[in-house]
Tab-separated table of C-alpha atoms in Angstrom:
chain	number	residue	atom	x	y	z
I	1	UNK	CA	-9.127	-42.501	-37.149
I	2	UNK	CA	-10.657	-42.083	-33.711
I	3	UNK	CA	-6.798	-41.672	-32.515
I	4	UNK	CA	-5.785	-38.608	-34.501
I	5	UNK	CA	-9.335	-36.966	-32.926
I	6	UNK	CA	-7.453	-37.377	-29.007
I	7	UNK	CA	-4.793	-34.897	-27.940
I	8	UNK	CA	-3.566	-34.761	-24.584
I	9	UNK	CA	-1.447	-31.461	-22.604
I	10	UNK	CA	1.268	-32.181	-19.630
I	11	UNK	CA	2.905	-29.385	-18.273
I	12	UNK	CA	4.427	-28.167	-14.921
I	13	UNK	CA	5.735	-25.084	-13.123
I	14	UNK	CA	8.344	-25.529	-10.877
I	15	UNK	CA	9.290	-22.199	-8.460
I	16	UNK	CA	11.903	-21.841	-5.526
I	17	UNK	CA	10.898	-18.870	-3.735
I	18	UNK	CA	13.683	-17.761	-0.968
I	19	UNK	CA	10.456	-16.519	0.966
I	20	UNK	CA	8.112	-19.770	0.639
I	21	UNK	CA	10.434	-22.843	-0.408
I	22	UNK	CA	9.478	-24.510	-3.621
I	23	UNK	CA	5.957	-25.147	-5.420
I	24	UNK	CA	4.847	-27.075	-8.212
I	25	UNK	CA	2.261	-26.622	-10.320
I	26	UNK	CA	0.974	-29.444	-12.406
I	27	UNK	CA	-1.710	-28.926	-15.637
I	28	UNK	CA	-3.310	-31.896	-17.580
I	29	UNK	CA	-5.366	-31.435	-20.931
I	30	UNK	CA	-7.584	-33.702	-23.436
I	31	UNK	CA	-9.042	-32.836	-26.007
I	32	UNK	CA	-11.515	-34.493	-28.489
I	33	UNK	CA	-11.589	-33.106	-32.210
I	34	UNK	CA	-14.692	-33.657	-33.309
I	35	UNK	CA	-14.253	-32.306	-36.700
I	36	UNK	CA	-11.566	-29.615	-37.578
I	37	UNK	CA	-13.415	-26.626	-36.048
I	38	UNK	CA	-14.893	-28.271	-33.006
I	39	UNK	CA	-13.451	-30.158	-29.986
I	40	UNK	CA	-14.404	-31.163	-26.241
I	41	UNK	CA	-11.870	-30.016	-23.718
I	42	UNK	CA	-11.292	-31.685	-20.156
I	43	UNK	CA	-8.790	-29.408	-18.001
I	44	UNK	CA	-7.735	-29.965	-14.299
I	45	UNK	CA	-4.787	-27.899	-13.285
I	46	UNK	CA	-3.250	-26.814	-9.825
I	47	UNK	CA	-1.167	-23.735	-8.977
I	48	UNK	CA	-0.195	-21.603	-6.568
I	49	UNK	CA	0.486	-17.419	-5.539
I	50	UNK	CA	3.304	-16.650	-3.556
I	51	UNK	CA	3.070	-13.792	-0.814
I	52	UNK	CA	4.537	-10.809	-2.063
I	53	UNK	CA	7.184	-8.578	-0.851
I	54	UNK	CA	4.301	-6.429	1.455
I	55	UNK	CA	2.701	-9.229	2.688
I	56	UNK	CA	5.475	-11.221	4.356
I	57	UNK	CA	8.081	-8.748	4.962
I	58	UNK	CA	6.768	-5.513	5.271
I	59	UNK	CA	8.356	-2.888	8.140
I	60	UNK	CA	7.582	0.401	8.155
I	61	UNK	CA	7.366	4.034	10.327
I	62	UNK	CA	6.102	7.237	10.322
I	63	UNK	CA	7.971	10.820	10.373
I	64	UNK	CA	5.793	13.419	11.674
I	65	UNK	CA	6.941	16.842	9.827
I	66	UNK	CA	5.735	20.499	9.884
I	67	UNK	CA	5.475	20.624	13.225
I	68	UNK	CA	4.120	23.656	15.253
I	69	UNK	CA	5.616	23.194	18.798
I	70	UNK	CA	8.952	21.007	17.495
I	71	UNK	CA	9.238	18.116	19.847
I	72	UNK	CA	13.494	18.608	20.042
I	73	UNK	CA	14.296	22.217	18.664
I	74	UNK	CA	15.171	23.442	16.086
I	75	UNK	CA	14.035	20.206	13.910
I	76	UNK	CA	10.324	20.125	13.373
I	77	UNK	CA	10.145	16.576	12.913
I	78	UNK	CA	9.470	13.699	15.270
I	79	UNK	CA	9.620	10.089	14.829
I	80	UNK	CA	6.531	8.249	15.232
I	81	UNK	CA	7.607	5.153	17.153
I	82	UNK	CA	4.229	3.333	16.401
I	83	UNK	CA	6.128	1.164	13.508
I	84	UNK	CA	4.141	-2.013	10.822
I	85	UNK	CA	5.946	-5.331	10.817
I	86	UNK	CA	4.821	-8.301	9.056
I	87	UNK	CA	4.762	-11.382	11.219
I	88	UNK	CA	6.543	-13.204	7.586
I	89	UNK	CA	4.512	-16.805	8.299
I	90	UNK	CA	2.510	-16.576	5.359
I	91	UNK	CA	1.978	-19.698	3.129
I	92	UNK	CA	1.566	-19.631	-0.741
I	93	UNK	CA	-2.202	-19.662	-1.751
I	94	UNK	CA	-3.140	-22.743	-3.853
I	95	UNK	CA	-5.861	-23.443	-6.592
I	96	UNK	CA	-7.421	-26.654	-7.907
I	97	UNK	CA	-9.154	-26.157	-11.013
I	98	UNK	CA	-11.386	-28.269	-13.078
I	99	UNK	CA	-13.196	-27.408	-16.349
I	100	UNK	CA	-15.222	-28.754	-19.110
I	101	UNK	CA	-15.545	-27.222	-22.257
I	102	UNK	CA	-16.507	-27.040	-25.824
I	103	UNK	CA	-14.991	-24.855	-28.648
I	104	UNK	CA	-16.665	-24.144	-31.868
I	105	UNK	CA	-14.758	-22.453	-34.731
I	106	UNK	CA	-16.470	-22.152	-38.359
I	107	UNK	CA	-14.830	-22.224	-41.548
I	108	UNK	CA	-17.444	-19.724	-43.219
I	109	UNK	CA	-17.253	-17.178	-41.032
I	110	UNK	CA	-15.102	-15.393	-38.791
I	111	UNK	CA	-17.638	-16.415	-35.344
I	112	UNK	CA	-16.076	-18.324	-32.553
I	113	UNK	CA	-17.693	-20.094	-30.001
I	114	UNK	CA	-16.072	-21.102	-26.696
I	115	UNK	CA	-18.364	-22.661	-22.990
I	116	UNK	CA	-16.710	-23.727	-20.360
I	117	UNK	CA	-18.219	-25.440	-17.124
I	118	UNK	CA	-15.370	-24.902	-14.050
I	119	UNK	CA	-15.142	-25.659	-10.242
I	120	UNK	CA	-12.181	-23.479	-8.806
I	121	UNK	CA	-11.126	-24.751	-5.287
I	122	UNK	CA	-8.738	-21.697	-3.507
I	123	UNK	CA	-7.315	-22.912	-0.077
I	124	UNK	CA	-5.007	-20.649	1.980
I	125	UNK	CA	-6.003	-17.226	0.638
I	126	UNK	CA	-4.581	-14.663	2.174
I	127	UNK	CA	-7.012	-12.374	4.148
I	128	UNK	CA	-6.415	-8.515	4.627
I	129	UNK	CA	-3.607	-7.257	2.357
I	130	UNK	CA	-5.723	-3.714	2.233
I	131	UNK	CA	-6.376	-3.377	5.027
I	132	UNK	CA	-2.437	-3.318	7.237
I	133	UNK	CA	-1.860	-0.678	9.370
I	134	UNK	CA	0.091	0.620	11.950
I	135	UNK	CA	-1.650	-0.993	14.874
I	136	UNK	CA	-3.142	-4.174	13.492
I	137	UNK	CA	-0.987	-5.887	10.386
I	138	UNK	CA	-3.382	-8.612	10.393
I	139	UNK	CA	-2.729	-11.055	7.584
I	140	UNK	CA	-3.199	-14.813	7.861
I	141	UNK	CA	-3.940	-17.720	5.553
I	142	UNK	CA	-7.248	-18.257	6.572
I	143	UNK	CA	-9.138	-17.989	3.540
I	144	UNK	CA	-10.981	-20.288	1.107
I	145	UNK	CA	-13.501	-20.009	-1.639
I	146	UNK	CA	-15.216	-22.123	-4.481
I	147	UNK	CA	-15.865	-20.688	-7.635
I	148	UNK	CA	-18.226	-22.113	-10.152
């Protein structure tokens, strides 16, 4: 029956981050069996990436130590008082993705064959996590890319 060929996928993510607030992330599926072994997939799923600890609350300094003319004898160690804070106004990074695909199992012998045809949309990537430092801890939500 052309019925028992469909099959459709719902699912969700739902996250409360103390950082962010709350995201969900919905996924939808269908799938057309062909035969047993082969099938059409349609897939279009969003989802998001929450800053991590370093990226939105970050706060660091330096201790200088082995020094050769001590700053306050008889330690030698100073404080650097050059010190990293994260600004913390980051947003969480977001995906929409779309694919087409086709799967192709055979019952003879142990091959597998899987295409898929996608169009990843990333909004609000965050820009410079490698590159903080003590002067400049740069990082915004300024990014985007599409991925095909």
């Amino acid at each position: 029956m052309l019925q028992d060929r469909w099959s459709s996928y719902f699912g969700a993510a739902f996250e409360n981050d103390s950082i962010v607030g709350s995201e969900f992330s919905p996924r939808v599926a269908f799938n057309y069996l062909t035969n047993p072994n082969e099938s059409f997939r349609l897939v279009l799923a969003r989802a998001s990436r929450s800053p991590d600890l370093l990226e939105e609350k970050a706060q660091w300094d330096y201790t200088v130590t082995n020094l050769d003319n001590p700053v306050s004898p008889p330690s030698n160690e100073a404080r650097f008082y050059l010190s990293g804070v994260a600004e913390g106004r980051l947003k969480p990074e977001h995906i929409i993705s779309r694919e087409i695909g086709y799967y192709n199992g055979s019952l003879f012998s142990d091959t597998e064959f899987d295409i898929k045809f996608f169009y990843d949309e990333l909004d609000d990537l965050i820009e410079n996590p490698l590159n903080i430092n003590l002067r400049s801890f740069a990082i915004n939500n300024d990014g985007q890319a599409k991925i095909r």
